[in-house]
């Protein structure tokens, strides 16, 4: 059970949040122009990194805001937290 | 048997406070301060239970929570009964009743003991190998295995005790109140840290508190006296909380720990009512100091498990702390100096020591010398090769060890005894440290794993950090604490420490015997009866990973998680396989450190609080009118309203008929409702629903289907345009929360440019739905001011209205296919409006109906229920709902997926209607659908998703999904059931009123 520093509310228990998978996967602007393979790439393919991972979290039982988290999946240490639309910290 | 072995008064035992208790139905006496184990030993009882596999007699081995053998059942056949409790941890109280486990008919004569003689055919992996084949026999085997195995009995009555959870936030948590923990807690508290000190025992001071030996002194005081003063001082700090009888169960990341505080287990049962039994502490600490101590290792030799064989340190504690001699003729067997501390202490108390057997050949320490000076025979360079005595040890055989330690040589010497103390050195208790993600390193000199890399802000001090002698502990503690707490000074600088302990040790994981290994039983895991032979067999059979060896031999898999023998298992594996111990790594220590009761885990979440449910504002009316309820998500929904002893079928038939013939009323308050506002609300709906929304005029309603990005149906419901930039969306009852979070996700992350705000208003409104040919008449009386003409208020439209002073939103929408109205009012008025409808509707036989009738009525119309007729593999096209998928819209969630190669397959499962040949035959939901029963293997085409008997059509109707079903209209299919085959015909899923005439009736 880690602690997450919600950029809107501050530090809260993990149980208040929900993970939303890999971050920075942008929904294609023109899906209808994509091939099956290109669409499948967006739809299904996700990395599963051991180490530094950029991921989305939402403060479900709090402000309901989505934001991004940089987490080391091998030890759950959170390196950075930043709002949606903000530039990810280096290391990407 | 009843001879008392109480040797000397101890300040920890109150001999003026006599306590009677029962063990295996016989009454015994002990004193306040005793554990069940110490009281039994004082009564000269060693035999406590039988071992798991071979049913060998077993006794008390330790004096702490690491006990593998002496586990008992408490208060058998009562509601407070509890299995697998360690006798070494139970503080006795008046009326305590304990009994042996894993034996039948009793501990002295146990039928399962025959396994001991069968042991040559019960090797490691025996269960895996033997009972695997043939697979169909497993059920029979399992019955016998379960009958003869198993430790203790679970309670069958409800738990009468109360449990609770509590959060604690602190600056420094100190785990363990031994000498290191006390120093740490005092230092932290003195420097202003909000400190919590916990210990699993009922007293503070660990093993130092009962050490009265002249050989261990701090500033010229006997170590226990010095520590006593420290303990008195720490009690004065207001910023230091001390919790005894509190065992840390789990150490998670980010310094989040779970601990169990035991509050009433030491009280007589009649004093426990209305008190909290266990409290689960959820501790968040900025810093953690592990002072968890160390566990003495046993020695692995032939027949090392008999009652009367204890850890040397346990014998020491029973004598010093409890004033109990474990035997009258004691022998000690050791590979290090620890057993000599015991020998000297016992000797001081007048307890007889027959001999000390030391596997070290050359030993030269003060403790050894003093032992010899006390005329105790010390055999140096010897090993125990065997023991005898069935229910209690009566003899040890010793032989000389060869120089390399691999053979027992010379002639056998036999020594009579009634107690054998063993000491194989010490293992740091690093369980919690590793749980937290810490990494260990192996220290070759004394073969121990010690903390190396920490995963959070924590530190280990004392013997859990591999510092086993008093001088090591006292010289390193100040340094470690200063650095960890970032302070300048502690109270423990330059202490004068006298410690006679010599660190030399001769480590032999498996001691040799005069017998071949195959003929020995050298136990490594006492509780699970895993022997050194089993481990070697596993290696011969090709297992290499320690995790695999563990599972194959079950070493370390008991309730004690192998606290005593895991290191030896590792050592034997490493020696046999020729691998380095440091590289082998340890098996994973998992929470809880000691077992937790279920009550502790669930806390207050029992009974009606186990899974709290949501009630609609009209719930009380349903209860009063005898509704049966159904769980939908977290909601309790009225399922049907049986009248005059009706069963569900009859009630639903009556309700369904009434709704179509005259009027029905449904509590629809549970439907999810999301308020959508903003200048881009219409555009937002365009993107999240499959159909077009821009042209929906104000005051109109529209049904929408929502997909996942993969094209599969996710939710559905009616959305109403209240104003230019204001909509109210309804969702399925179960989908309300997930739909809202999905919409928020898109809004915040993909389309932040849209000006849209979402608010959940499910709980704000109560929704009363009135349907049927007489619904218009009823509503016209409930809301007389509302113009209900089809011109003014057509199907799929909305109006604001008032019932007296109550504002309401009325929608003319229908999920039954009948003319129908939904009245939404502020939740607190829900019941009043419902009752008003009932009163007015009385003359029209208005009939309340529940979810079952609702499902039947919509099935007659072929309306889907998301989650019943769909799973996460149905597209709108599969549902034959192409009409709702906009061809014109450039994009919406899931659109692109509707023409992936997989989603355009013709042979996907598609929703169809099913009619049975015999109109009275009702299909079972979930039944498989096939075309050809004779083909092998039979091809499953699909399954029945909804099935009812329609009282309005007077025949059975069903919906189902069938591969390629869209093109199978009129085709005959078969539903094979257990005893029969049911013939069905594929039909249009709309069974009733295809022209929708009833909507405007
Ligand atoms: Zn927040």
PDB file of C-alpha atoms in Angstrom, chain B residues 666-804:
ATOM      1  CA  UNK B 666     -41.763   0.023 -10.576  1.00  0.00           C
ATOM      2  CA  UNK B 667     -39.162   1.617  -8.337  1.00  0.00           C
ATOM      3  CA  UNK B 668     -36.503   2.628 -10.873  1.00  0.00           C
ATOM      4  CA  UNK B 669     -34.493   4.797  -8.452  1.00  0.00           C
ATOM      5  CA  UNK B 670     -31.395   2.624  -8.746  1.00  0.00           C
ATOM      6  CA  UNK B 671     -30.745   3.511 -12.386  1.00  0.00           C
ATOM      7  CA  UNK B 672     -27.568   5.525 -12.629  1.00  0.00           C
ATOM      8  CA  UNK B 673     -28.119   9.224 -13.348  1.00  0.00           C
ATOM      9  CA  UNK B 674     -25.402  11.562 -14.545  1.00  0.00           C
ATOM     10  CA  UNK B 675     -25.986  15.284 -14.906  1.00  0.00           C
ATOM     11  CA  UNK B 676     -24.137  16.617 -17.956  1.00  0.00           C
ATOM     12  CA  UNK B 677     -23.662  20.340 -18.492  1.00  0.00           C
ATOM     13  CA  UNK B 678     -21.506  22.603 -20.613  1.00  0.00           C
ATOM     14  CA  UNK B 679     -21.420  24.191 -24.019  1.00  0.00           C
ATOM     15  CA  UNK B 680     -19.966  21.046 -25.558  1.00  0.00           C
ATOM     16  CA  UNK B 681     -22.408  18.605 -23.923  1.00  0.00           C
ATOM     17  CA  UNK B 682     -24.013  17.630 -27.260  1.00  0.00           C
ATOM     18  CA  UNK B 683     -20.661  17.071 -28.907  1.00  0.00           C
ATOM     19  CA  UNK B 684     -19.598  14.985 -25.920  1.00  0.00           C
ATOM     20  CA  UNK B 685     -22.664  12.739 -26.238  1.00  0.00           C
ATOM     21  CA  UNK B 686     -21.951  12.375 -29.957  1.00  0.00           C
ATOM     22  CA  UNK B 687     -18.559  10.986 -29.084  1.00  0.00           C
ATOM     23  CA  UNK B 688     -19.613   8.594 -26.333  1.00  0.00           C
ATOM     24  CA  UNK B 689     -22.790   7.121 -27.845  1.00  0.00           C
ATOM     25  CA  UNK B 690     -23.100   5.247 -31.125  1.00  0.00           C
ATOM     26  CA  UNK B 691     -26.001   7.391 -32.364  1.00  0.00           C
ATOM     27  CA  UNK B 692     -26.294  11.107 -33.166  1.00  0.00           C
ATOM     28  CA  UNK B 693     -27.267  13.656 -30.504  1.00  0.00           C
ATOM     29  CA  UNK B 694     -26.797  17.125 -32.000  1.00  0.00           C
ATOM     30  CA  UNK B 695     -30.315  17.295 -33.345  1.00  0.00           C
ATOM     31  CA  UNK B 696     -32.125  16.131 -30.241  1.00  0.00           C
ATOM     32  CA  UNK B 697     -34.411  19.011 -29.330  1.00  0.00           C
ATOM     33  CA  UNK B 698     -34.827  20.381 -25.844  1.00  0.00           C
ATOM     34  CA  UNK B 699     -37.368  18.385 -23.859  1.00  0.00           C
ATOM     35  CA  UNK B 700     -36.781  15.187 -25.817  1.00  0.00           C
ATOM     36  CA  UNK B 701     -35.307  11.843 -24.748  1.00  0.00           C
ATOM     37  CA  UNK B 702     -33.220   9.370 -26.697  1.00  0.00           C
ATOM     38  CA  UNK B 703     -32.000   5.850 -26.097  1.00  0.00           C
ATOM     39  CA  UNK B 704     -28.237   5.479 -26.425  1.00  0.00           C
ATOM     40  CA  UNK B 705     -25.808   2.608 -26.639  1.00  0.00           C
ATOM     41  CA  UNK B 706     -22.302   3.068 -25.319  1.00  0.00           C
ATOM     42  CA  UNK B 707     -19.383   0.949 -26.499  1.00  0.00           C
ATOM     43  CA  UNK B 708     -15.917   0.290 -25.282  1.00  0.00           C
ATOM     44  CA  UNK B 709     -13.103   1.295 -27.580  1.00  0.00           C
ATOM     45  CA  UNK B 710     -12.991  -2.368 -28.661  1.00  0.00           C
ATOM     46  CA  UNK B 711     -16.493  -2.027 -30.110  1.00  0.00           C
ATOM     47  CA  UNK B 712     -18.227  -4.115 -27.474  1.00  0.00           C
ATOM     48  CA  UNK B 713     -21.452  -2.937 -25.834  1.00  0.00           C
ATOM     49  CA  UNK B 714     -20.673  -1.379 -22.465  1.00  0.00           C
ATOM     50  CA  UNK B 715     -23.839   0.296 -21.227  1.00  0.00           C
ATOM     51  CA  UNK B 716     -27.165   1.679 -22.371  1.00  0.00           C
ATOM     52  CA  UNK B 717     -29.832   4.054 -21.190  1.00  0.00           C
ATOM     53  CA  UNK B 718     -32.037   7.011 -22.005  1.00  0.00           C
ATOM     54  CA  UNK B 719     -30.622  10.525 -22.011  1.00  0.00           C
ATOM     55  CA  UNK B 720     -32.821  13.612 -21.878  1.00  0.00           C
ATOM     56  CA  UNK B 721     -32.033  17.097 -23.084  1.00  0.00           C
ATOM     57  CA  UNK B 722     -33.277  19.373 -20.331  1.00  0.00           C
ATOM     58  CA  UNK B 723     -31.891  22.600 -21.763  1.00  0.00           C
ATOM     59  CA  UNK B 724     -29.618  23.746 -24.557  1.00  0.00           C
ATOM     60  CA  UNK B 725     -26.461  22.745 -22.653  1.00  0.00           C
ATOM     61  CA  UNK B 726     -27.909  20.479 -20.022  1.00  0.00           C
ATOM     62  CA  UNK B 727     -28.609  16.749 -20.252  1.00  0.00           C
ATOM     63  CA  UNK B 728     -29.411  14.016 -17.790  1.00  0.00           C
ATOM     64  CA  UNK B 729     -28.075  10.591 -18.699  1.00  0.00           C
ATOM     65  CA  UNK B 730     -29.324   7.338 -17.220  1.00  0.00           C
ATOM     66  CA  UNK B 731     -27.157   4.263 -17.013  1.00  0.00           C
ATOM     67  CA  UNK B 732     -27.749   0.679 -15.968  1.00  0.00           C
ATOM     68  CA  UNK B 733     -28.006   0.147 -12.212  1.00  0.00           C
ATOM     69  CA  UNK B 734     -24.758  -1.773 -12.008  1.00  0.00           C
ATOM     70  CA  UNK B 735     -22.881   0.431 -14.478  1.00  0.00           C
ATOM     71  CA  UNK B 736     -23.453   3.844 -12.898  1.00  0.00           C
ATOM     72  CA  UNK B 737     -20.060   4.219 -11.230  1.00  0.00           C
ATOM     73  CA  UNK B 738     -17.948   2.733 -14.003  1.00  0.00           C
ATOM     74  CA  UNK B 739     -19.735   4.723 -16.727  1.00  0.00           C
ATOM     75  CA  UNK B 740     -19.096   7.952 -14.860  1.00  0.00           C
ATOM     76  CA  UNK B 741     -15.424   7.154 -14.379  1.00  0.00           C
ATOM     77  CA  UNK B 742     -15.056   6.124 -18.014  1.00  0.00           C
ATOM     78  CA  UNK B 743     -16.640   9.381 -19.174  1.00  0.00           C
ATOM     79  CA  UNK B 744     -14.451  11.381 -16.801  1.00  0.00           C
ATOM     80  CA  UNK B 745     -11.426   9.570 -18.158  1.00  0.00           C
ATOM     81  CA  UNK B 746     -12.155  10.599 -21.763  1.00  0.00           C
ATOM     82  CA  UNK B 747     -13.094  14.086 -20.744  1.00  0.00           C
ATOM     83  CA  UNK B 748      -9.976  14.723 -18.684  1.00  0.00           C
ATOM     84  CA  UNK B 749      -7.402  12.890 -20.737  1.00  0.00           C
ATOM     85  CA  UNK B 750      -8.494  12.713 -24.383  1.00  0.00           C
ATOM     86  CA  UNK B 751     -10.790  15.691 -24.794  1.00  0.00           C
ATOM     87  CA  UNK B 752      -9.783  18.276 -22.203  1.00  0.00           C
ATOM     88  CA  UNK B 753     -10.777  20.963 -24.709  1.00  0.00           C
ATOM     89  CA  UNK B 754     -14.473  20.109 -24.295  1.00  0.00           C
ATOM     90  CA  UNK B 755     -16.504  22.314 -21.963  1.00  0.00           C
ATOM     91  CA  UNK B 756     -18.422  19.580 -20.148  1.00  0.00           C
ATOM     92  CA  UNK B 757     -19.071  18.868 -16.469  1.00  0.00           C
ATOM     93  CA  UNK B 758     -20.290  15.538 -15.120  1.00  0.00           C
ATOM     94  CA  UNK B 759     -22.003  15.026 -11.774  1.00  0.00           C
ATOM     95  CA  UNK B 760     -23.411  11.813 -10.374  1.00  0.00           C
ATOM     96  CA  UNK B 761     -26.991  12.491  -9.257  1.00  0.00           C
ATOM     97  CA  UNK B 762     -28.141   8.887  -8.822  1.00  0.00           C
ATOM     98  CA  UNK B 763     -28.836   9.379  -5.129  1.00  0.00           C
ATOM     99  CA  UNK B 764     -30.482  12.762  -5.619  1.00  0.00           C
ATOM    100  CA  UNK B 765     -33.580  11.438  -7.315  1.00  0.00           C
ATOM    101  CA  UNK B 766     -36.168   8.822  -6.639  1.00  0.00           C
ATOM    102  CA  UNK B 767     -37.700   7.423  -9.809  1.00  0.00           C
ATOM    103  CA  UNK B 768     -41.228   6.043  -9.951  1.00  0.00           C
ATOM    104  CA  UNK B 769     -42.189   4.350 -13.203  1.00  0.00           C
ATOM    105  CA  UNK B 770     -45.874   3.818 -13.984  1.00  0.00           C
ATOM    106  CA  UNK B 771     -46.733   1.768 -17.063  1.00  0.00           C
ATOM    107  CA  UNK B 772     -49.687   0.116 -18.740  1.00  0.00           C
ATOM    108  CA  UNK B 773     -52.824   1.124 -20.680  1.00  0.00           C
ATOM    109  CA  UNK B 774     -54.168   2.956 -17.622  1.00  0.00           C
ATOM    110  CA  UNK B 775     -50.957   4.767 -16.749  1.00  0.00           C
ATOM    111  CA  UNK B 776     -52.109   7.965 -18.443  1.00  0.00           C
ATOM    112  CA  UNK B 777     -55.285   8.058 -16.337  1.00  0.00           C
ATOM    113  CA  UNK B 778     -53.286   7.552 -13.167  1.00  0.00           C
ATOM    114  CA  UNK B 779     -50.672  10.204 -13.964  1.00  0.00           C
ATOM    115  CA  UNK B 780     -53.373  12.666 -14.961  1.00  0.00           C
ATOM    116  CA  UNK B 781     -54.691  12.430 -11.417  1.00  0.00           C
ATOM    117  CA  UNK B 782     -51.318  12.406  -9.728  1.00  0.00           C
ATOM    118  CA  UNK B 783     -50.198  15.486 -11.698  1.00  0.00           C
ATOM    119  CA  UNK B 784     -53.438  17.175 -12.769  1.00  0.00           C
ATOM    120  CA  UNK B 785     -51.693  20.254 -14.203  1.00  0.00           C
ATOM    121  CA  UNK B 786     -49.722  18.251 -16.747  1.00  0.00           C
ATOM    122  CA  UNK B 787     -51.035  18.082 -20.293  1.00  0.00           C
ATOM    123  CA  UNK B 788     -50.659  14.416 -21.205  1.00  0.00           C
ATOM    124  CA  UNK B 789     -51.966  14.578 -24.749  1.00  0.00           C
ATOM    125  CA  UNK B 790     -49.759  12.800 -27.301  1.00  0.00           C
ATOM    126  CA  UNK B 791     -49.297  16.119 -29.101  1.00  0.00           C
ATOM    127  CA  UNK B 792     -48.089  17.979 -26.028  1.00  0.00           C
ATOM    128  CA  UNK B 793     -46.297  15.092 -24.354  1.00  0.00           C
ATOM    129  CA  UNK B 794     -45.397  12.415 -26.886  1.00  0.00           C
ATOM    130  CA  UNK B 795     -43.401   9.266 -26.315  1.00  0.00           C
ATOM    131  CA  UNK B 796     -39.686  10.031 -25.664  1.00  0.00           C
ATOM    132  CA  UNK B 797     -40.230  13.483 -24.245  1.00  0.00           C
ATOM    133  CA  UNK B 798     -39.802  15.268 -20.965  1.00  0.00           C
ATOM    134  CA  UNK B 799     -41.638  17.854 -18.871  1.00  0.00           C
ATOM    135  CA  UNK B 800     -41.054  19.709 -15.629  1.00  0.00           C
ATOM    136  CA  UNK B 801     -44.101  19.483 -13.410  1.00  0.00           C
ATOM    137  CA  UNK B 802     -45.317  19.768  -9.834  1.00  0.00           C
ATOM    138  CA  UNK B 803     -47.141  17.412  -7.561  1.00  0.00           C
ATOM    139  CA  UNK B 804     -48.518  19.840  -5.035  1.00  0.00           C
TER     140      UNK B 804
END
